[in-house]
Tab-separated table of N, CA and C in Angstrom:
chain	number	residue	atom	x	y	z
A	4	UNK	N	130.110	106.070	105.668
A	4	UNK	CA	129.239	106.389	106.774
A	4	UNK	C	128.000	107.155	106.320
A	5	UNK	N	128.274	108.055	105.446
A	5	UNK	CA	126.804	108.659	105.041
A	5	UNK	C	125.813	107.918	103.852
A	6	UNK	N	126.314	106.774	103.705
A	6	UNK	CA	125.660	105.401	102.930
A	6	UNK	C	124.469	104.879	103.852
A	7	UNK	N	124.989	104.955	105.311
A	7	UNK	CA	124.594	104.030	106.641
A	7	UNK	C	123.582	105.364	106.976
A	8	UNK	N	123.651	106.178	107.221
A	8	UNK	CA	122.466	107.479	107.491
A	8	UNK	C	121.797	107.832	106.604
A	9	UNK	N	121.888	107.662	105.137
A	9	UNK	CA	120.918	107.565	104.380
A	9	UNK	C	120.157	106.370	104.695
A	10	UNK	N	120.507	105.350	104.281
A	10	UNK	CA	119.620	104.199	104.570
A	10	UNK	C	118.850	104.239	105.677
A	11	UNK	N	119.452	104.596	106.562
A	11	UNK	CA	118.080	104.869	108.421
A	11	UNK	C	117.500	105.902	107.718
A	12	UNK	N	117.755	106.902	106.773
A	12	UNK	CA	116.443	107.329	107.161
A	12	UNK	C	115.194	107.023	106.214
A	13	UNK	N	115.877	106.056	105.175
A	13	UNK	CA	114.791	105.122	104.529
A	13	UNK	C	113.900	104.502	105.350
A	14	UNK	N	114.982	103.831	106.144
A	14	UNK	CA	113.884	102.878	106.899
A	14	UNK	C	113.128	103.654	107.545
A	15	UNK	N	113.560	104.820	108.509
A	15	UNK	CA	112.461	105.545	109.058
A	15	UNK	C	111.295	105.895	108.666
A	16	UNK	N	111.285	106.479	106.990
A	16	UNK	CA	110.198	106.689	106.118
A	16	UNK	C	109.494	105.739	106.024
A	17	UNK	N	110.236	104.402	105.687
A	17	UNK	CA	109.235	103.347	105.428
A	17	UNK	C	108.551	102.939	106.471
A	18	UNK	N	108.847	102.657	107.899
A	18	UNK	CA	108.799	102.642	108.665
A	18	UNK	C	107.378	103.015	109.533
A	19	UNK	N	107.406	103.971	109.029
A	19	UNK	CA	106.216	105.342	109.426
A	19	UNK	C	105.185	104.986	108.181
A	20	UNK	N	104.853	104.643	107.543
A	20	UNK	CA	103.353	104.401	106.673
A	20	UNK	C	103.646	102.853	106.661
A	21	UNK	N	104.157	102.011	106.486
A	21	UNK	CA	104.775	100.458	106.666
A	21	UNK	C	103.101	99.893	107.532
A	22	UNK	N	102.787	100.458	108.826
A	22	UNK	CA	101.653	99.813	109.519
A	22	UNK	C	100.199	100.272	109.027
A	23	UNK	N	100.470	101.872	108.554
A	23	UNK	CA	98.860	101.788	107.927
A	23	UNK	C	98.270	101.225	106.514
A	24	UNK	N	99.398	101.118	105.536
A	24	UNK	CA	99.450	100.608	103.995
A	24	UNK	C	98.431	99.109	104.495
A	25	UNK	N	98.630	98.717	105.011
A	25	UNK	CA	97.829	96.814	105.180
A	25	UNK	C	96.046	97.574	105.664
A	26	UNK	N	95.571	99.177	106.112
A	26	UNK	CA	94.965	99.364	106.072
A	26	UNK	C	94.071	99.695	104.963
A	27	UNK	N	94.765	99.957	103.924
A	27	UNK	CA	94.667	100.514	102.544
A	27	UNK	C	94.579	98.823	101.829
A	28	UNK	N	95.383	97.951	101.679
A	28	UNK	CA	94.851	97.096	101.222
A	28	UNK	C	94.026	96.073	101.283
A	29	UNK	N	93.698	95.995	102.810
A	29	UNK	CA	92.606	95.676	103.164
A	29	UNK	C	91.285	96.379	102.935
A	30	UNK	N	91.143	97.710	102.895
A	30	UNK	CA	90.078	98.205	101.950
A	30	UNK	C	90.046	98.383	100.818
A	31	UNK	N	90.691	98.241	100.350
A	31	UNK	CA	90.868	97.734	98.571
A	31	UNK	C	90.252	96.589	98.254
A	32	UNK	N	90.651	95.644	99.099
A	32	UNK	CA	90.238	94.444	98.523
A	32	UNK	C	88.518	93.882	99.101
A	33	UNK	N	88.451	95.103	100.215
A	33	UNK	CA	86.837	94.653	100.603
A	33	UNK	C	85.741	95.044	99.921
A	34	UNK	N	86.491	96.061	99.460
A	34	UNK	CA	85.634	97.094	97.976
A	34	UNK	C	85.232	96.296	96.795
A	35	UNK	N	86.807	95.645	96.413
A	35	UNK	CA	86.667	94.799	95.541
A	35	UNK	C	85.579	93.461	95.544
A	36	UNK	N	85.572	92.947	96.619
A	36	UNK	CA	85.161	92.052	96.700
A	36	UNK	C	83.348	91.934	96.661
A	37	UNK	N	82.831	93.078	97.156
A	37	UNK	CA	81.703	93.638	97.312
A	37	UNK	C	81.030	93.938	95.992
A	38	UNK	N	81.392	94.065	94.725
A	38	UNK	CA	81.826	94.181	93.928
A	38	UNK	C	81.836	96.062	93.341
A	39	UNK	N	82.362	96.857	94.410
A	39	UNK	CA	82.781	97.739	93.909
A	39	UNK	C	84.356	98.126	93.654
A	40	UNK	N	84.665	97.500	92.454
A	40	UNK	CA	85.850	97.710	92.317
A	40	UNK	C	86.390	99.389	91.446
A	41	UNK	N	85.505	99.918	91.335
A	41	UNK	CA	86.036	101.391	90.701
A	41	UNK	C	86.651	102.083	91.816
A	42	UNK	N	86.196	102.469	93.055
A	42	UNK	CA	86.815	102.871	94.042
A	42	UNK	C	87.623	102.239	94.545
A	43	UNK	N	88.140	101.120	94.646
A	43	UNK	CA	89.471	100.588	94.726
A	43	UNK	C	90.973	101.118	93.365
A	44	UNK	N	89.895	100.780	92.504
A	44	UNK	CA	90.841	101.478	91.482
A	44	UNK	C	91.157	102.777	91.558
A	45	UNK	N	90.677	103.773	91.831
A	45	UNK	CA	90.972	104.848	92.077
A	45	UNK	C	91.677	105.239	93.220
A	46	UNK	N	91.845	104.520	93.684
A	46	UNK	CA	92.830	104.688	95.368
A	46	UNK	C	94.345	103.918	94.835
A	47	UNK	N	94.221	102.603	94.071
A	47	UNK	CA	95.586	102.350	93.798
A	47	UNK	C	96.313	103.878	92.805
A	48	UNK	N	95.198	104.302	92.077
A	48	UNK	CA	95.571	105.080	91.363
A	48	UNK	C	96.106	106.160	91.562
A	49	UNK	N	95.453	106.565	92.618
A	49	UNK	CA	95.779	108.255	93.539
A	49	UNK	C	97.054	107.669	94.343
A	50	UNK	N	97.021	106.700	94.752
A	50	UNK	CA	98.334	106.320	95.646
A	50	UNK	C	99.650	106.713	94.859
A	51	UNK	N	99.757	105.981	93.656
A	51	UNK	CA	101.261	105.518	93.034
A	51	UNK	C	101.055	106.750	91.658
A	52	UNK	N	99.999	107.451	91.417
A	52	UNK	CA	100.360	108.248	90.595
A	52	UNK	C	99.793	109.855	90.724
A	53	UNK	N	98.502	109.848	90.491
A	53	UNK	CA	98.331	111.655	91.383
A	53	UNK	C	98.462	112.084	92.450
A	54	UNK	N	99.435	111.568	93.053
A	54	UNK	CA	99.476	112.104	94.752
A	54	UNK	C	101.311	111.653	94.944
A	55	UNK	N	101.787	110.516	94.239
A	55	UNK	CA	102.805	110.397	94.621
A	55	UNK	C	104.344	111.045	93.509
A	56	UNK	N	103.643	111.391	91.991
A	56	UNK	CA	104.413	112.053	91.394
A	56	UNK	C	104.194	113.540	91.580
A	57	UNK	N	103.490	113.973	91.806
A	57	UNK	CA	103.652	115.595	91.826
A	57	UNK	C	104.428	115.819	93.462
A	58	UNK	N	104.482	114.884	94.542
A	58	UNK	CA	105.040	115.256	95.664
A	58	UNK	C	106.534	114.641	95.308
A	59	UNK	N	107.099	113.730	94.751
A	59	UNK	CA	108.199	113.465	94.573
A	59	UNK	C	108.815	114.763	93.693
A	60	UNK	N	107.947	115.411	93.065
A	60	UNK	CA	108.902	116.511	92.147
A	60	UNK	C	108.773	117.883	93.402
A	61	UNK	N	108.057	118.001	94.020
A	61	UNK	CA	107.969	119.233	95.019
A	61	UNK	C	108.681	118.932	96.292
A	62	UNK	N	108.915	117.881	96.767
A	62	UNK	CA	109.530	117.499	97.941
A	62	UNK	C	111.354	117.095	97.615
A	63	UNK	N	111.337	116.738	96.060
A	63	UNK	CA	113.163	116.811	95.988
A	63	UNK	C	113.295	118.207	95.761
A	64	UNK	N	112.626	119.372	95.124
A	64	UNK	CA	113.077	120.482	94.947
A	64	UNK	C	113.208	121.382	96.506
A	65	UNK	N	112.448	120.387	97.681
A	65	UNK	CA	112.635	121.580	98.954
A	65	UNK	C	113.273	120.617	99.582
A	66	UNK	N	113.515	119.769	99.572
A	66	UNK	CA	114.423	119.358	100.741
A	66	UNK	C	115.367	117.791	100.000
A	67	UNK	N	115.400	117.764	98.598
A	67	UNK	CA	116.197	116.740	97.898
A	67	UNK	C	116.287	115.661	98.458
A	68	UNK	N	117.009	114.754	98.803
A	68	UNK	CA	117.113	113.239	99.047
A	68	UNK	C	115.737	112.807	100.002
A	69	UNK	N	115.532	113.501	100.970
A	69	UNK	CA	114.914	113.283	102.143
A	69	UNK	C	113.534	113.844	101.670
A	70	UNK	N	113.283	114.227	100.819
A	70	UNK	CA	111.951	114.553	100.219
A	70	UNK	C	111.689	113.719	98.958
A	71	UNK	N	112.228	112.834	98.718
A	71	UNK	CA	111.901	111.922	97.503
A	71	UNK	C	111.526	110.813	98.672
A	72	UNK	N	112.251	110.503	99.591
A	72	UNK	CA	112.135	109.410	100.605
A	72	UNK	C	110.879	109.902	101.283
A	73	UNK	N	110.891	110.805	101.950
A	73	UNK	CA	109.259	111.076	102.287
A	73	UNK	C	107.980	110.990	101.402
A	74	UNK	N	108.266	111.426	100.793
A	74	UNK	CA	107.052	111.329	99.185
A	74	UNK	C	106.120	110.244	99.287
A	75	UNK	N	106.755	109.161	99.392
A	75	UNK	CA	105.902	107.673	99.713
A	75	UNK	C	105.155	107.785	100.828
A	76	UNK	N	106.162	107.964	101.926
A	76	UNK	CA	105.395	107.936	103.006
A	76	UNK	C	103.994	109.010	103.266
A	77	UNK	N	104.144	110.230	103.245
A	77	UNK	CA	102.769	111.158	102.748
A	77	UNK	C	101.715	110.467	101.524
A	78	UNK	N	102.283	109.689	100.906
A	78	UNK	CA	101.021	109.549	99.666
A	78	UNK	C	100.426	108.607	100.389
A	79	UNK	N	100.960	107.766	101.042
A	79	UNK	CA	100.499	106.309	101.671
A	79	UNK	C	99.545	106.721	102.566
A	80	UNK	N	100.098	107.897	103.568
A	80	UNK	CA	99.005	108.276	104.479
A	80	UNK	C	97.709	109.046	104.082
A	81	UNK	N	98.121	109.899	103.241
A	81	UNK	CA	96.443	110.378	102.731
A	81	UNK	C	96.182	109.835	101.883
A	82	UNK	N	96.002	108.368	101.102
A	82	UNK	CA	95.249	107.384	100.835
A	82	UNK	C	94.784	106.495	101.550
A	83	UNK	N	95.553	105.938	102.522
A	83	UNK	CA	94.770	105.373	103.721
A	83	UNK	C	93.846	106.054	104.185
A	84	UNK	N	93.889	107.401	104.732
A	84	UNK	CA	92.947	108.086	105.365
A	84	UNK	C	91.345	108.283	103.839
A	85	UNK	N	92.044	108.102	102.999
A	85	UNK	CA	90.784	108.506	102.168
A	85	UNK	C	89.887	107.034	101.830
A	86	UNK	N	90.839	106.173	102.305
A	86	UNK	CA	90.217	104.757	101.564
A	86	UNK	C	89.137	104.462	102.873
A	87	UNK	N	89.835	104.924	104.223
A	87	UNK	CA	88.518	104.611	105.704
A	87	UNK	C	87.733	105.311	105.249
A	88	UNK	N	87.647	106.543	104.194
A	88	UNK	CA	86.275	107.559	104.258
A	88	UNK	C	85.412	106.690	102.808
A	89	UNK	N	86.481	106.127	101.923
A	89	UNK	CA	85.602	105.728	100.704
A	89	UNK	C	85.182	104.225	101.076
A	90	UNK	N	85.838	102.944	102.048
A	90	UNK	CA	84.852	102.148	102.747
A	90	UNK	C	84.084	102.312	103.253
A	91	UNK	N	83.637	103.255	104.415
A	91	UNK	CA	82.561	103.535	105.254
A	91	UNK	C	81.382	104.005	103.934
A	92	UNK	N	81.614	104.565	103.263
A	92	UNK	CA	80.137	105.003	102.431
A	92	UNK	C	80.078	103.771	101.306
A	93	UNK	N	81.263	103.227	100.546
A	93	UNK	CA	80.832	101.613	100.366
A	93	UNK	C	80.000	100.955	100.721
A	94	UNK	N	80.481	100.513	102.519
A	94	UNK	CA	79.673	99.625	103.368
A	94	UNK	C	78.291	99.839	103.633
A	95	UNK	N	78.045	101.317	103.849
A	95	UNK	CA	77.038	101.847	104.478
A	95	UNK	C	75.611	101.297	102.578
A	96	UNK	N	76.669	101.809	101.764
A	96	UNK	CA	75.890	101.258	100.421
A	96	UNK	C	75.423	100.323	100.017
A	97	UNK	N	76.086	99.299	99.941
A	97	UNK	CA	76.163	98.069	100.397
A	97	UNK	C	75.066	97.019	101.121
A	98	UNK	N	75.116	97.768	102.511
A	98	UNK	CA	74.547	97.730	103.697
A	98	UNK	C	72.641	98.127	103.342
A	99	UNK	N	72.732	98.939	102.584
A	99	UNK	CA	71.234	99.442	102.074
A	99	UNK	C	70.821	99.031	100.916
A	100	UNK	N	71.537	98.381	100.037
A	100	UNK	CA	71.453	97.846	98.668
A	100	UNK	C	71.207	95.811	99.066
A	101	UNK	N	71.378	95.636	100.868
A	101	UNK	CA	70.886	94.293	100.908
A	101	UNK	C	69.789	94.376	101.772
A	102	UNK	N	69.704	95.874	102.266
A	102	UNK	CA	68.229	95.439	103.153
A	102	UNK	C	68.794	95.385	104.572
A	103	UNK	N	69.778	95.196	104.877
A	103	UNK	CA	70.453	95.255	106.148
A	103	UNK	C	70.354	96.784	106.885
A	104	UNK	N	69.732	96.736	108.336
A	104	UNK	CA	69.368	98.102	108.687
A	104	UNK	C	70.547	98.016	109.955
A	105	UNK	N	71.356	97.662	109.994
A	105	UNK	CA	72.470	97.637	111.440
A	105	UNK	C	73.035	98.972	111.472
């Protein structure tokens, strides 16, 4: 039984960043495509390694199982939130580098 309540609360974690992550790779790849791909790189980067190993070692030491399982979910969200702030000045770049005044 405590096999079955661990696992919910995986899914819960996953669960909870699961809808904004497709926000994150959708600005990844618009970056990319634009052809600024350094700031894409740096967001896969901050995602899966400066943001998600130092919280997996601080979040199992305060709250163990359920803080390794959260870990993902927090890194996911403040990279999403940073990738809407590093598209918008992309676009806006972009946007002035074709002459486009919208």
């Amino acid at each position: 039984m405590i096999y079955l309540s661990r696992l919910f609360n995986v899914y819960v974690f996953i669960k909870q960043s699961g809808p904004f992550i497709g926000i994150l790779f959708v600005n990844m790849n618009c970056m990319q495509s634009v052809g600024h791909a350094f700031p894409a790189t740096v967001l896969s980067v901050l995602r899966q390694g400066v943001l998600l190993i130092p919280l997996l070692f601080l979040l199992s030491a305060a709250l163990g199982l359920n803080g390794v399982i959260s870990g993902q979910s927090i890194s996911d969200c403040v990279t999403v939130v940073l990738s809407v702030i590093l598209w918008h000045k992309v676009k806006s770049s972009v946007m002035t580098e074709s002459g486009d005044t919208r």
